[in-house]
Amino acid sequence: MSKLILAVESSCDETACAISQDGRKILSDVVVSQAELHARYGGVVPEIASRKHIETISQAAEQAVAQAGISFSHLDGVAATCAPGLIGALLVGANFAKGLAMSLDRPFIPVHHIRGHVAANYVAFPQLTPPLTALVASGGHTVILDVTGYTDLEVLGASRDDAAGEAFDKIARVLGLPYPGGAAMDALAQKGDSNRYSLPPAIIRESDYDFSFSGLKTAALNLLHNAQQKGQEICREDLAAAVSQTVAQSVVFRVIAAAKARGRKQIAAAGGVAANSFLRKMLKKECLQAGLDLYLPPLALCGDNGSMIACQAFYELESGNVGDLSQNCFATLPASQNVCRWQGSF
Ligand code: KG4
Ligand code: ZN
């Protein structure tokens, strides 16, 4: 008997609903982006995000069910991202999913957002199975994971301050690009010379796999401000290229080192920043050189979406990771933790 799961993703500024069949087959995928709404503020405003999720969620779920050609009663489970993310935004999706699960008398499946990003690769590549090394780089996280099973993940390293996407977005803002600036900066960087400006690598030297993107962000902003004060022009394309190249260099060698250290043969990248063309190019080149198989999801599966959560939810359900109606959401939680069993605080 095949399993149909409706998943809700509302951890940030996308209201997404998708339906998976036995995990990897996606029957429908609906994403309602709020980006335009937040653009005028230059970043996501959490309260506005929560309110917009409330307005959108029912319709998005109905659309997902209609697109899949099924009715709610056919569902075998209802899932929602419960951590990490903006707490108010997470609660909207989780409470909607809990209510729906209860009304249908089906299990409620809490999903970890980072695990979901990894699962985007299972959707894109039907043959891919753990073990593998994963790089998740998004607006909120930059993490290297050792993935030994669908629900067994170990965090090997992470950013200690800003995420890669956050650095892209802040620098893009000062370059006059609209929010979220990562993709626009990528486009600008295509026309630039990445060697003109030198920026500090986004790594923690005393650690094998940890990152720090705040130094890179500050260095790029200082370069711009110093030039402005002296009345000099900065070449925006060259700076965008230097930032992209530095981010790529910082993460690629660390994720390859992590794969080698754990004896993994496969690397999977995910998250909004995995759409970055410099990062994709360098990963391809270096993985080929290192003899590692590389998995890069198509751009639509890199950023936040419901399919990745619907896929991961299947594996969580298989592992018995279901929640009850007292299930809470958490703004931060390592991907090694099962969301449904997490009781405490840090
Ligand atoms: O995974 P995602 O959609 O949301 C989070 O979980 O945070 O990632 C969004 C982030 C934003 O910071 C956005 O600017 C960045 O991914 N991003 C990019 C590119 N496309 C999206 N960053 C660099 N290059 C891109 N092409
Ligand atoms: Zn994400």
Coordinates of C-alpha atoms and ligand atoms in Angstrom, one line a residue:
M1 CA 0.0 0.0 0.0
S2 CA 1.5 3.3 -1.0
K3 CA 1.7 6.1 1.5
L4 CA 0.4 9.6 0.8
I5 CA 1.6 12.5 3.0
L6 CA 0.7 16.1 2.8
A7 CA 3.5 18.3 4.2
V8 CA 3.4 22.0 5.2
E9 CA 6.5 24.2 5.1
S10 CA 6.2 27.6 6.7
S11 CA 9.5 28.1 8.5
C12 CA 10.4 31.4 6.9
D13 CA 8.8 33.4 4.1
E14 CA 7.3 30.7 1.8
T15 CA 4.0 29.0 2.5
A16 CA 4.5 25.6 0.8
C17 CA 2.4 22.5 0.6
A18 CA 3.2 19.2 -1.2
I19 CA 2.1 15.7 -1.4
S20 CA 4.5 12.7 -1.6
Q21 CA 3.8 9.2 -2.5
D22 CA 6.1 6.7 -0.7
G23 CA 8.5 9.5 -0.1
R24 CA 10.1 10.3 -3.4
K25 CA 7.3 10.6 -5.8
I26 CA 5.9 14.1 -5.6
L27 CA 2.2 14.3 -6.6
S28 CA 1.9 18.1 -6.1
D29 CA 3.9 21.0 -5.0
V30 CA 2.5 24.5 -4.2
V31 CA 4.8 27.3 -3.1
V32 CA 3.4 30.8 -2.3
S33 CA 6.3 33.2 -1.8
Q34 CA 6.0 36.2 0.4
A35 CA 9.4 37.6 -0.8
E36 CA 7.7 40.6 -2.4
L37 CA 6.0 41.5 0.8
H38 CA 9.2 41.6 2.8
A39 CA 11.4 43.2 0.1
R40 CA 10.3 46.7 1.0
Y41 CA 11.8 46.1 4.5
G42 CA 15.0 44.6 3.2
G43 CA 14.5 41.3 5.1
V44 CA 11.9 39.0 6.5
V45 CA 9.6 40.7 9.1
P46 CA 8.6 37.7 11.4
E47 CA 5.2 39.1 12.4
I48 CA 4.2 39.8 8.8
A49 CA 5.4 36.3 7.8
S50 CA 3.2 34.6 10.4
R51 CA 0.2 36.6 9.4
K52 CA 0.6 35.9 5.7
H53 CA 1.1 32.2 6.4
I54 CA -2.3 32.2 8.3
E55 CA -3.9 33.9 5.3
T56 CA -2.4 31.5 2.7
I57 CA -2.1 28.1 4.3
S58 CA -5.6 26.6 3.9
Q59 CA -5.7 27.5 0.2
A60 CA -2.2 26.2 -0.4
A61 CA -3.2 22.8 1.2
E62 CA -6.4 22.6 -0.8
Q63 CA -4.5 23.4 -4.0
A64 CA -1.9 20.7 -3.2
V65 CA -4.7 18.1 -2.7
A66 CA -6.5 19.2 -5.9
Q67 CA -3.2 19.1 -8.0
A68 CA -2.5 15.6 -6.7
G69 CA -6.0 14.5 -7.9
I70 CA -6.9 13.1 -4.4
S71 CA -9.0 14.2 -1.5
F72 CA -8.0 14.8 2.1
S73 CA -9.4 11.5 3.2
H74 CA -6.8 9.7 1.0
L75 CA -3.9 11.0 3.1
D76 CA -2.0 8.6 5.4
G77 CA -0.3 11.4 7.4
V78 CA 0.1 15.2 7.7
A79 CA 3.5 16.7 8.2
A80 CA 4.9 20.1 9.0
T81 CA 8.3 21.7 9.6
C82 CA 8.5 22.1 13.3
A83 CA 12.2 23.3 13.6
P84 CA 14.3 25.3 13.0
G85 CA 12.9 28.6 11.8
L86 CA 10.9 31.7 12.7
I87 CA 8.9 30.5 15.7
G88 CA 5.7 32.3 14.9
A89 CA 5.8 31.1 11.2
L90 CA 6.5 27.5 12.2
L91 CA 3.6 27.5 14.7
V92 CA 1.2 28.5 11.9
G93 CA 2.1 25.5 9.7
A94 CA 2.4 23.1 12.6
N95 CA -0.9 24.0 14.1
F96 CA -2.7 23.8 10.8
A97 CA -1.1 20.3 10.1
K98 CA -1.9 19.1 13.6
G99 CA -5.6 20.2 13.3
L100 CA -5.8 18.5 9.9
A101 CA -4.2 15.3 11.1
M102 CA -6.6 15.2 14.1
S103 CA -9.7 15.8 11.9
L104 CA -8.6 13.0 9.6
D105 CA -7.5 10.7 12.4
R106 CA -4.1 10.3 10.8
P107 CA -0.5 10.7 12.3
F108 CA 1.0 14.1 12.6
I109 CA 4.7 14.0 11.5
P110 CA 7.0 16.8 12.7
V111 CA 9.9 17.4 10.3
H112 CA 13.3 19.0 10.8
H113 CA 13.8 21.7 8.1
I114 CA 17.5 20.8 7.5
R115 CA 16.7 17.1 7.2
G116 CA 14.1 18.3 4.6
H117 CA 16.8 20.2 2.6
V118 CA 18.9 17.0 2.5
A119 CA 15.8 15.1 1.3
A120 CA 15.5 17.4 -1.7
N121 CA 18.2 15.2 -3.1
Y122 CA 16.1 12.0 -2.6
V123 CA 13.4 13.7 -4.6
A124 CA 15.8 14.8 -7.4
F125 CA 17.8 11.5 -7.5
P126 CA 15.7 8.4 -7.1
Q127 CA 18.7 6.1 -6.7
L128 CA 20.4 8.1 -4.0
T129 CA 20.6 6.5 -0.6
P130 CA 22.6 7.2 2.5
P131 CA 25.4 7.1 3.6
L132 CA 26.5 10.5 2.3
T133 CA 28.0 13.8 3.3
A134 CA 25.6 16.7 3.1
L135 CA 26.2 20.4 2.8
V136 CA 23.1 22.5 3.6
A137 CA 23.7 26.2 2.9
S138 CA 20.7 28.5 3.2
G139 CA 19.5 31.8 4.5
G140 CA 19.5 30.5 8.0
H141 CA 22.1 27.7 8.1
T142 CA 25.4 26.5 6.8
V143 CA 25.9 22.9 8.0
I144 CA 28.0 19.9 7.1
L145 CA 26.3 16.6 8.0
D146 CA 27.3 13.0 8.1
V147 CA 24.1 11.2 6.9
T148 CA 24.2 7.5 7.8
G149 CA 20.4 7.0 7.5
Y150 CA 17.3 8.9 6.4
T151 CA 16.7 9.9 10.1
D152 CA 20.3 9.5 11.4
L153 CA 22.3 12.6 10.8
E154 CA 25.4 13.9 12.7
V155 CA 26.3 17.6 12.5
L156 CA 30.1 17.7 11.8
G157 CA 30.3 21.5 11.4
A158 CA 28.2 24.6 11.2
S159 CA 28.4 28.4 11.0
R160 CA 29.1 29.9 14.4
D161 CA 27.5 33.2 13.4
D162 CA 25.8 34.3 10.1
A163 CA 24.7 31.7 7.5
A164 CA 26.1 31.9 4.0
G165 CA 22.8 33.1 2.6
E166 CA 22.6 35.8 5.2
A167 CA 26.0 37.1 4.2
F168 CA 24.9 37.1 0.5
D169 CA 21.7 39.0 1.4
K170 CA 23.4 41.7 3.6
I171 CA 26.1 42.4 1.0
A172 CA 23.5 42.4 -1.8
R173 CA 21.5 45.0 0.1
V174 CA 24.5 47.3 0.3
L175 CA 25.1 46.7 -3.4
G176 CA 21.6 48.1 -4.0
L177 CA 20.1 44.7 -4.9
P178 CA 16.5 43.8 -3.9
Y179 CA 15.8 41.3 -1.1
P180 CA 16.6 38.4 -1.2
G181 CA 19.8 39.3 -2.9
G182 CA 21.6 35.9 -3.3
A183 CA 20.3 35.1 -6.8
A184 CA 20.8 38.7 -8.0
M185 CA 24.3 38.7 -6.7
D186 CA 25.0 35.5 -8.4
A187 CA 23.8 37.0 -11.7
L188 CA 26.0 40.2 -11.1
A189 CA 29.0 38.0 -10.2
Q190 CA 28.9 36.3 -13.7
K191 CA 30.2 39.5 -15.2
G192 CA 32.9 40.1 -12.5
D193 CA 36.5 39.3 -11.9
S194 CA 36.7 37.2 -8.7
N195 CA 40.4 38.1 -8.2
R196 CA 40.2 41.8 -8.0
Y197 CA 39.2 42.1 -4.4
S198 CA 40.6 39.9 -1.7
L199 CA 38.2 38.8 1.1
P200 CA 38.8 36.6 4.2
P201 CA 37.7 33.0 4.0
A202 CA 34.6 32.1 6.0
I203 CA 36.2 29.4 8.1
I204 CA 37.1 28.9 11.7
R205 CA 40.7 28.0 11.6
E206 CA 40.8 26.1 14.9
S207 CA 38.0 23.8 13.7
D208 CA 37.9 21.3 10.9
Y209 CA 34.4 22.0 9.7
D210 CA 33.0 25.1 11.3
F211 CA 32.4 28.4 9.5
S212 CA 32.1 32.1 10.3
F213 CA 30.5 34.3 7.6
S214 CA 30.3 37.5 9.7
G215 CA 33.9 38.4 9.0
L216 CA 33.5 38.0 5.3
K217 CA 30.3 40.0 5.4
T218 CA 32.0 42.8 7.4
A219 CA 35.1 42.8 5.1
A220 CA 32.9 43.3 2.0
L221 CA 30.8 46.0 3.7
N222 CA 34.0 47.8 4.9
L223 CA 35.5 47.7 1.4
L224 CA 32.3 49.4 0.1
H225 CA 32.1 52.0 2.8
N226 CA 35.8 52.9 2.7
A227 CA 35.6 53.4 -1.0
Q228 CA 32.5 55.6 -0.6
Q229 CA 34.3 57.7 2.0
K230 CA 37.2 58.3 -0.3
G231 CA 34.9 59.0 -3.2
Q232 CA 36.1 55.9 -5.1
E233 CA 34.1 53.6 -7.2
I234 CA 33.8 49.9 -6.4
C235 CA 33.2 47.5 -9.2
R236 CA 30.0 45.8 -8.0
E237 CA 30.4 42.9 -10.4
D238 CA 34.0 42.2 -9.2
L239 CA 32.9 42.4 -5.5
A240 CA 30.0 40.1 -6.1
A241 CA 32.3 37.6 -7.9
A242 CA 34.8 37.8 -5.0
V243 CA 32.1 37.1 -2.4
S244 CA 30.7 34.2 -4.4
Q245 CA 34.2 32.7 -5.0
T246 CA 35.2 33.1 -1.3
V247 CA 32.0 31.5 -0.1
A248 CA 32.5 28.6 -2.5
Q249 CA 36.1 28.1 -1.6
S250 CA 35.3 28.2 2.1
V251 CA 32.7 25.4 2.0
V252 CA 33.8 23.1 -0.8
F253 CA 37.1 22.0 0.7
R254 CA 35.6 21.5 4.1
V255 CA 32.7 19.3 2.9
I256 CA 35.1 17.2 0.8
A257 CA 37.4 16.8 3.8
A258 CA 34.4 15.7 5.9
A259 CA 33.4 13.1 3.3
K260 CA 37.0 11.8 3.1
A261 CA 37.3 11.7 6.9
R262 CA 34.1 9.6 7.2
G263 CA 34.9 7.4 4.2
R264 CA 31.8 8.6 2.3
K265 CA 31.7 8.4 -1.5
Q266 CA 28.7 10.7 -2.1
I267 CA 28.2 14.4 -1.4
A268 CA 24.8 16.0 -1.6
A269 CA 24.3 19.8 -1.5
A270 CA 21.1 21.6 -0.7
G271 CA 19.6 24.9 0.5
G272 CA 19.0 28.2 -1.3
V273 CA 22.8 28.9 -1.5
A274 CA 23.3 25.5 -3.3
A275 CA 21.7 27.3 -6.3
N276 CA 24.9 29.5 -6.5
S277 CA 26.7 29.0 -9.7
F278 CA 30.2 29.5 -8.3
L279 CA 29.5 27.0 -5.6
R280 CA 28.0 24.5 -8.0
K281 CA 30.9 24.8 -10.4
M282 CA 33.6 24.4 -7.8
L283 CA 31.8 21.5 -6.2
K284 CA 31.6 19.7 -9.6
K285 CA 35.3 20.3 -10.3
E286 CA 36.6 19.4 -6.8
C287 CA 34.4 16.3 -6.4
L288 CA 35.4 15.0 -9.7
Q289 CA 39.1 15.5 -8.7
A290 CA 38.5 13.8 -5.4
G291 CA 36.6 10.9 -7.0
L292 CA 33.4 11.6 -5.1
D293 CA 29.9 11.4 -6.6
L294 CA 28.1 14.8 -6.4
Y295 CA 24.4 15.4 -6.1
L296 CA 23.1 18.9 -6.8
P297 CA 19.3 19.3 -6.8
P298 CA 17.7 21.5 -9.6
L299 CA 17.3 25.1 -8.5
A300 CA 13.6 24.7 -7.7
L301 CA 14.4 22.1 -5.1
C302 CA 17.3 24.1 -3.5
G303 CA 15.2 26.9 -1.9
D304 CA 12.5 26.2 0.6
N305 CA 9.7 23.9 -0.8
G306 CA 7.1 21.5 0.4
S307 CA 8.4 18.5 -1.6
M308 CA 11.5 18.1 0.5
I309 CA 9.5 18.1 3.7
A310 CA 6.9 15.7 2.2
C311 CA 9.7 13.3 1.3
Q312 CA 11.5 13.5 4.6
A313 CA 8.2 13.1 6.4
F314 CA 7.8 9.6 4.8
Y315 CA 11.1 8.5 6.3
E316 CA 10.3 10.0 9.7
L317 CA 7.0 8.1 9.6
E318 CA 8.8 4.9 8.7
S319 CA 11.1 5.4 11.7
G320 CA 8.1 6.0 14.0
N321 CA 8.9 9.6 14.5
V322 CA 5.4 10.9 14.9
G323 CA 4.2 13.7 17.1
D324 CA 1.1 14.2 19.2
L325 CA -1.0 17.3 19.7
S326 CA 1.3 18.6 22.3
Q327 CA 4.1 18.8 19.8
N328 CA 5.9 22.2 20.0
C329 CA 8.1 24.1 17.5
F330 CA 11.7 25.2 18.1
A331 CA 13.5 28.2 16.6
T332 CA 16.8 26.3 16.8
L333 CA 17.5 22.5 16.9
P334 CA 20.4 20.5 15.5
A335 CA 19.5 18.2 12.7
S336 CA 20.8 15.2 14.7
Q337 CA 17.8 15.6 17.0
N338 CA 14.4 14.0 16.4
V339 CA 11.9 16.9 16.5
C340 CA 9.1 14.8 17.9
R341 CA 11.2 13.8 20.9
W342 CA 12.8 17.1 21.7
Q343 CA 11.5 18.3 25.1
G344 CA 14.2 20.6 26.3
S345 CA 16.0 23.8 25.6
F346 CA 19.7 24.4 25.2
Ligands
KG4_1 O1 16.9 27.5 1.6 P1 16.3 28.9 1.5 O2 15.3 29.1 0.4 O3 15.7 29.4 2.8 C1 16.2 29.1 4.1 O4 16.1 28.0 4.6 O5 16.9 30.1 4.6 O6 17.6 29.8 1.2 C2 17.4 31.2 1.0 C3 18.7 31.8 0.8 C4 18.7 33.3 0.7 O7 19.7 33.9 1.6 C5 19.0 33.6 -0.8 O8 19.6 34.8 -1.0 C6 20.0 32.5 -1.0 O9 19.4 31.4 -0.4 N1 20.1 32.2 -2.5 C7 21.3 32.3 -3.1 C8 21.1 32.0 -4.5 N2 19.7 31.7 -4.6 C9 19.2 31.8 -3.4 N3 22.5 32.6 -2.7 C10 23.5 32.7 -3.6 N4 23.4 32.4 -4.9 C11 22.2 32.1 -5.4 N5 22.0 31.8 -6.7
ZN2 ZN 15.5 26.4 4.1

